[in-house]
Tab-separated table of C-alpha atoms in Angstrom:
chain	number	residue	atom	x	y	z
J	22	MET	CA	-10.351	1.383	11.518
J	23	ILE	CA	-9.176	-1.496	9.350
J	24	ARG	CA	-11.878	-3.608	7.755
J	25	GLN	CA	-11.793	-7.305	7.072
J	26	PRO	CA	-10.516	-8.444	3.673
J	27	GLN	CA	-13.151	-8.317	0.933
J	28	GLN	CA	-13.447	-7.867	-2.797
J	29	HIS	CA	-12.907	-4.225	-3.652
J	30	PRO	CA	-14.833	-2.173	-6.212
J	31	ALA	CA	-13.003	-0.843	-9.242
J	32	SER	CA	-13.062	2.654	-7.721
J	33	TRP	CA	-10.979	1.412	-4.773
J	34	TRP	CA	-8.259	0.169	-7.108
J	35	ASP	CA	-8.417	3.361	-9.177
J	36	GLN	CA	-7.152	5.306	-6.155
J	37	PHE	CA	-3.640	3.968	-6.667
J	38	GLN	CA	-3.083	6.031	-9.798
J	39	GLN	CA	-4.298	9.104	-7.927
J	40	VAL	CA	-1.703	8.932	-5.135
J	41	SER	CA	1.415	8.948	-7.304
J	42	ASP	CA	2.307	11.089	-10.299
J	43	ARG	CA	4.913	8.466	-11.190
J	44	PHE	CA	2.455	5.601	-11.608
J	45	ASP	CA	3.919	3.178	-14.162
J	46	LEU	CA	1.097	1.707	-16.220
J	47	GLY	CA	3.546	-0.413	-18.178
J	48	SER	CA	4.864	-2.006	-15.002
J	49	LEU	CA	1.375	-2.780	-13.728
J	50	THR	CA	0.238	-4.152	-17.071
J	51	GLU	CA	3.214	-6.477	-17.344
J	52	SER	CA	3.188	-7.662	-13.736
J	53	LEU	CA	-0.549	-8.128	-13.271
J	54	GLY	CA	-0.961	-9.283	-16.860
J	55	ASP	CA	1.502	-12.132	-16.357
J	56	GLU	CA	-0.406	-13.280	-13.286
J	57	ILE	CA	-3.750	-13.179	-15.091
J	58	VAL	CA	-2.517	-14.915	-18.241
J	59	ALA	CA	-1.133	-17.791	-16.175
J	60	LYS	CA	-4.673	-18.468	-14.924
J	61	ILE	CA	-6.266	-18.777	-18.379
J	62	PRO	CA	-7.081	-22.505	-18.680
J	63	SER	CA	-7.220	-22.834	-22.476
J	64	PRO	CA	-3.723	-23.141	-24.029
J	65	LEU	CA	-4.822	-21.564	-27.316
J	66	LEU	CA	-6.581	-18.649	-25.651
J	67	ARG	CA	-3.684	-18.234	-23.250
J	68	ARG	CA	-1.272	-17.978	-26.176
J	69	GLU	CA	-3.375	-15.300	-27.856
J	70	ALA	CA	-3.560	-13.451	-24.543
J	71	GLU	CA	0.226	-13.618	-24.165
J	72	ILE	CA	0.699	-12.108	-27.611
J	73	ALA	CA	-1.689	-9.239	-26.875
J	74	LEU	CA	-0.057	-8.606	-23.505
J	75	ASN	CA	3.477	-8.573	-24.899
J	76	ILE	CA	2.594	-6.131	-27.651
J	77	MET	CA	0.753	-3.822	-25.234
J	78	VAL	CA	3.668	-3.804	-22.789
J	79	ARG	CA	6.056	-2.947	-25.606
J	80	PHE	CA	3.813	-0.077	-26.638
J	81	LEU	CA	3.467	1.258	-23.073
J	82	ASN	CA	7.251	1.272	-22.802
J	83	LYS	CA	7.515	3.095	-26.154
J	84	PRO	CA	4.310	5.181	-26.325
J	85	ALA	CA	5.669	7.354	-29.149
J	86	SER	CA	5.725	4.401	-31.554
J	87	GLU	CA	2.789	4.623	-33.951
J	88	GLU	CA	3.467	1.117	-35.223
J	89	LEU	CA	3.278	-0.407	-31.742
J	90	SER	CA	0.192	1.662	-31.000
J	91	VAL	CA	-1.628	0.184	-33.990
J	92	ARG	CA	-0.410	-3.343	-33.305
J	93	ALA	CA	-1.401	-3.162	-29.645
J	94	GLU	CA	-4.864	-1.883	-30.489
J	95	GLN	CA	-5.351	-4.622	-33.060
J	96	ALA	CA	-4.110	-7.347	-30.713
J	97	VAL	CA	-6.507	-6.285	-27.964
J	98	ALA	CA	-9.374	-6.097	-30.451
J	99	ARG	CA	-8.605	-9.614	-31.707
J	100	LEU	CA	-8.474	-10.992	-28.183
J	101	ALA	CA	-11.761	-9.310	-27.269
J	102	ALA	CA	-13.416	-10.657	-30.427
J	103	THR	CA	-12.169	-14.164	-29.666
J	104	VAL	CA	-13.506	-14.036	-26.124
J	105	ASP	CA	-16.863	-12.669	-27.323
J	106	ARG	CA	-17.137	-15.465	-29.874
J	107	LEU	CA	-16.268	-18.208	-27.385
J	108	GLU	CA	-18.749	-16.917	-24.841
J	109	GLU	CA	-21.518	-16.646	-27.438
J	110	ARG	CA	-20.977	-20.245	-28.563
J	111	SER	CA	-21.027	-21.596	-25.042
J	112	SER	CA	-23.888	-22.180	-22.638
J	113	ASP	CA	-25.817	-19.356	-21.042
J	114	GLY	CA	-23.911	-17.525	-18.353
J	115	PHE	CA	-20.547	-18.872	-19.472
J	116	GLU	CA	-17.800	-16.315	-18.981
J	117	LEU	CA	-14.060	-16.383	-19.546
J	118	ARG	CA	-13.366	-14.302	-16.460
J	119	GLU	CA	-9.576	-14.517	-16.648
J	120	ALA	CA	-9.468	-13.361	-20.262
J	121	ARG	CA	-12.016	-10.634	-19.501
J	122	ALA	CA	-9.858	-9.329	-16.675
J	123	LEU	CA	-6.870	-9.194	-19.015
J	124	ILE	CA	-8.867	-7.322	-21.650
J	125	TYR	CA	-9.820	-4.688	-19.068
J	126	LEU	CA	-6.151	-4.358	-18.155
J	127	LEU	CA	-5.029	-4.018	-21.766
J	128	GLN	CA	-7.696	-1.357	-22.295
J	129	GLY	CA	-6.225	0.662	-19.431
J	130	ARG	CA	-9.180	-0.045	-17.135
J	131	THR	CA	-6.926	-1.012	-14.250
J	132	GLY	CA	-9.587	-0.778	-11.557
J	133	ASP	CA	-11.979	-3.012	-13.478
J	134	ALA	CA	-9.149	-5.449	-14.201
J	135	ALA	CA	-8.151	-5.754	-10.549
J	136	HIS	CA	-11.767	-6.128	-9.444
J	137	ALA	CA	-12.340	-8.842	-12.041
J	138	ALA	CA	-9.143	-10.660	-11.056
J	139	GLU	CA	-9.809	-10.793	-7.318
J	140	PRO	CA	-11.884	-14.007	-7.476
J	141	PHE	CA	-8.994	-15.998	-8.964
J	142	LEU	CA	-5.838	-14.193	-7.808
J	143	LYS	CA	-4.610	-13.747	-4.251
J	144	PRO	CA	-5.183	-10.157	-3.075
J	145	GLN	CA	-1.511	-9.795	-2.132
J	146	VAL	CA	-0.477	-10.635	-5.699
J	147	ILE	CA	-2.648	-7.886	-7.153
J	148	LEU	CA	-1.640	-5.411	-4.464
J	149	ARG	CA	2.070	-5.946	-4.998
J	150	SER	CA	1.648	-5.239	-8.706
J	151	PHE	CA	-0.129	-1.964	-7.960
J	152	VAL	CA	2.287	-0.909	-5.215
J	153	ALA	CA	5.312	-1.650	-7.406
J	154	ALA	CA	3.813	0.495	-10.168
J	155	LEU	CA	3.744	3.519	-7.845
J	156	ARG	CA	7.538	3.815	-8.164
J	157	LEU	CA	7.852	5.205	-4.643
J	158	GLU	CA	11.313	5.585	-3.127
J	159	ARG	CA	12.169	4.699	0.480
J	160	PHE	CA	8.947	2.745	0.784
J	161	ASP	CA	8.036	-0.238	2.981
J	162	THR	CA	6.174	-2.429	0.502
J	163	ASN	CA	5.534	-5.251	2.958
J	164	LEU	CA	3.782	-2.980	5.456
J	165	ALA	CA	1.728	-1.271	2.759
J	166	VAL	CA	0.570	-4.593	1.313
J	167	LYS	CA	-0.268	-5.852	4.795
J	168	LEU	CA	-2.390	-2.780	5.500
J	169	LEU	CA	-4.066	-2.886	2.105
J	170	SER	CA	-4.787	-6.603	2.468
J	171	ALA	CA	-6.566	-5.806	5.717
J	172	GLY	CA	-8.775	-3.327	3.853
J	173	GLN	CA	-7.197	-0.029	4.848
J	174	ASP	CA	-7.782	2.939	2.570
J	175	PRO	CA	-5.011	3.142	-0.069
J	176	ARG	CA	-4.042	6.705	0.811
J	177	LEU	CA	-3.543	5.845	4.491
J	178	ALA	CA	-1.773	2.559	3.798
J	179	LEU	CA	0.600	4.065	1.256
J	180	HIS	CA	1.334	7.006	3.551
J	181	SER	CA	2.267	4.553	6.305
J	182	GLY	CA	4.506	2.661	3.895
J	183	GLN	CA	6.284	5.891	3.001
J	184	VAL	CA	6.742	6.866	6.650
J	185	VAL	CA	8.234	3.532	7.674
J	186	GLY	CA	10.409	3.491	4.572
J	187	LYS	CA	11.668	7.003	5.260
J	188	TYR	CA	12.453	6.260	8.888
J	189	SER	CA	13.832	2.752	8.440
J	190	TRP	CA	16.888	3.837	10.463
J	191	TRP	CA	14.764	4.119	13.600
J	192	PRO	CA	15.510	1.612	16.387
J	193	SER	CA	13.464	-1.586	16.275
J	194	TRP	CA	11.231	-0.629	19.199
J	195	LEU	CA	10.147	2.540	17.416
J	196	LEU	CA	9.515	0.695	14.164
J	197	LYS	CA	7.320	-1.706	16.101
J	198	VAL	CA	5.364	1.200	17.574
J	199	VAL	CA	4.891	2.890	14.215
J	200	THR	CA	3.777	-0.389	12.630
J	201	GLU	CA	1.231	-0.967	15.380
J	202	ARG	CA	-0.086	2.581	14.981
J	203	ALA	CA	-0.306	2.107	11.221
J	204	MET	CA	-2.226	-1.165	11.594
J	205	ALA	CA	-4.679	0.612	13.891
J	206	GLY	CA	-5.053	3.516	11.449
J	207	GLU	CA	-3.635	5.934	14.017
J	208	LEU	CA	-0.415	7.067	12.349
J	209	ASP	CA	-0.919	10.826	12.172
J	210	ASP	CA	1.650	13.611	11.811
J	211	ASP	CA	1.815	14.296	15.557
J	212	THR	CA	2.657	10.667	16.245
J	213	ILE	CA	5.347	10.647	13.562
J	214	THR	CA	6.915	13.818	15.005
J	215	ALA	CA	6.904	12.340	18.502
J	216	LEU	CA	8.488	9.096	17.342
J	217	ASP	CA	11.136	10.962	15.367
J	218	ARG	CA	12.102	12.956	18.445
J	219	CYS	CA	12.399	9.726	20.409
J	220	ALA	CA	14.711	8.368	17.726
J	221	TYR	CA	16.983	11.406	17.872
J	222	ALA	CA	16.957	11.394	21.682
J	223	GLU	CA	19.131	8.249	21.694
J	224	LEU	CA	17.216	6.729	24.582
J	225	SER	CA	18.631	3.982	26.734
J	226	PRO	CA	16.714	0.660	26.804
J	227	ALA	CA	15.007	1.686	30.045
J	228	GLN	CA	14.112	5.107	28.650
J	229	ALA	CA	12.806	3.489	25.473
J	230	ARG	CA	10.494	1.276	27.517
J	231	LEU	CA	9.272	4.353	29.367
J	232	ALA	CA	8.659	6.199	26.105
J	233	ARG	CA	6.651	3.290	24.734
J	234	ARG	CA	4.443	3.216	27.815
J	235	LEU	CA	3.892	6.969	27.515
J	236	LEU	CA	3.011	6.581	23.841
J	237	ASP	CA	0.516	3.888	24.827
J	238	GLY	CA	-1.208	6.412	27.086
J	239	GLU	CA	-0.498	4.830	30.485
J	240	GLU	CA	-2.205	7.404	32.703
J	241	SER	CA	-0.367	6.770	35.973
J	242	LEU	CA	2.999	7.000	34.229
J	243	ILE	CA	1.978	10.145	32.357
J	244	ASP	CA	1.002	11.759	35.657
J	245	ALA	CA	4.263	10.749	37.351
J	246	SER	CA	6.323	11.921	34.373
J	247	ALA	CA	4.479	15.244	34.289
J	248	VAL	CA	5.225	15.771	37.978
J	249	ARG	CA	8.907	15.061	37.331
J	250	LEU	CA	8.985	17.459	34.361
J	251	ALA	CA	7.400	20.204	36.447
J	252	GLY	CA	9.889	19.586	39.248
J	253	LEU	CA	12.748	20.018	36.780
J	254	GLY	CA	11.406	23.356	35.591
J	255	GLU	CA	9.672	22.016	32.475
J	256	GLY	CA	6.193	23.202	33.403
J	257	ASP	CA	5.037	23.780	29.831
J	258	ALA	CA	6.152	20.303	28.777
J	259	ALA	CA	4.408	18.803	31.803
J	260	ALA	CA	1.146	20.514	30.887
J	261	LYS	CA	1.419	19.363	27.281
J	262	LEU	CA	2.115	15.785	28.353
J	263	ARG	CA	-0.997	15.758	30.547
J	264	LYS	CA	-3.027	17.011	27.573
J	265	GLY	CA	-1.808	14.144	25.410
J	266	ASP	CA	0.794	16.048	23.404
J	267	LEU	CA	3.006	13.217	22.145
J	268	THR	CA	5.836	15.579	21.184
J	269	THR	CA	6.810	15.792	24.863
J	270	VAL	CA	7.327	12.026	25.211
J	271	ALA	CA	10.982	12.134	24.138
J	272	LEU	CA	11.798	14.842	26.674
J	273	ALA	CA	9.974	13.021	29.469
J	274	ALA	CA	11.790	9.778	28.701
J	275	ARG	CA	15.166	11.498	28.262
J	276	LEU	CA	14.945	13.090	31.704
J	277	MET	CA	14.463	9.718	33.338
J	278	PRO	CA	17.560	8.721	35.347
J	279	ILE	CA	19.601	6.107	33.478
């Protein structure tokens, strides 16, 4: 089930790099880095942070460059030293949280950076940076961000985003069903197969309404549809429908008189 929004541990954010072999660290660093830098209150510190971020992004886009590698490392070290010095000179407990979050990001500690940034950045802002860095094709970003914002596990949320993106040609009523199932954490392979068959069945509006009610598990309708299937010689399909096999929904709806 989906949990209520809350601050996530670094390990939760680290999952994003594990679900895509095309994860673009440069994209994440630039996107999330820009958001973090904009929140640094001190103009001088913000300028130093911008310099470090720009150099690191250039290096991540050209990782073979030894010169950029050295410059990026030095820029991050200078920024970290500056932040350490400012915190040491200030009162006890003083922390430059925005700059610290950026340092984590520039060090490649993306999970720590996101966790540190959550108190001062909107969750959706951070999530969109991570999702964009996945470089997934045919992907419903809005749905994925919505699910992730609600606390759903990244693997499930991203899978749902891929499914809806892949089947964006489905009729609106099916997309609504799949979105509802995704929000409830109930979008499994059997459901996807059943919905895909409904899409290919080219159901009439009345048949589509029937299919939706069957997908929702309306017992009286399932029983009546099973009886009709059996009467038309589809005994196996009728038995499967009674047992909750969603793959028979399209057939049951298609056999309804138009």
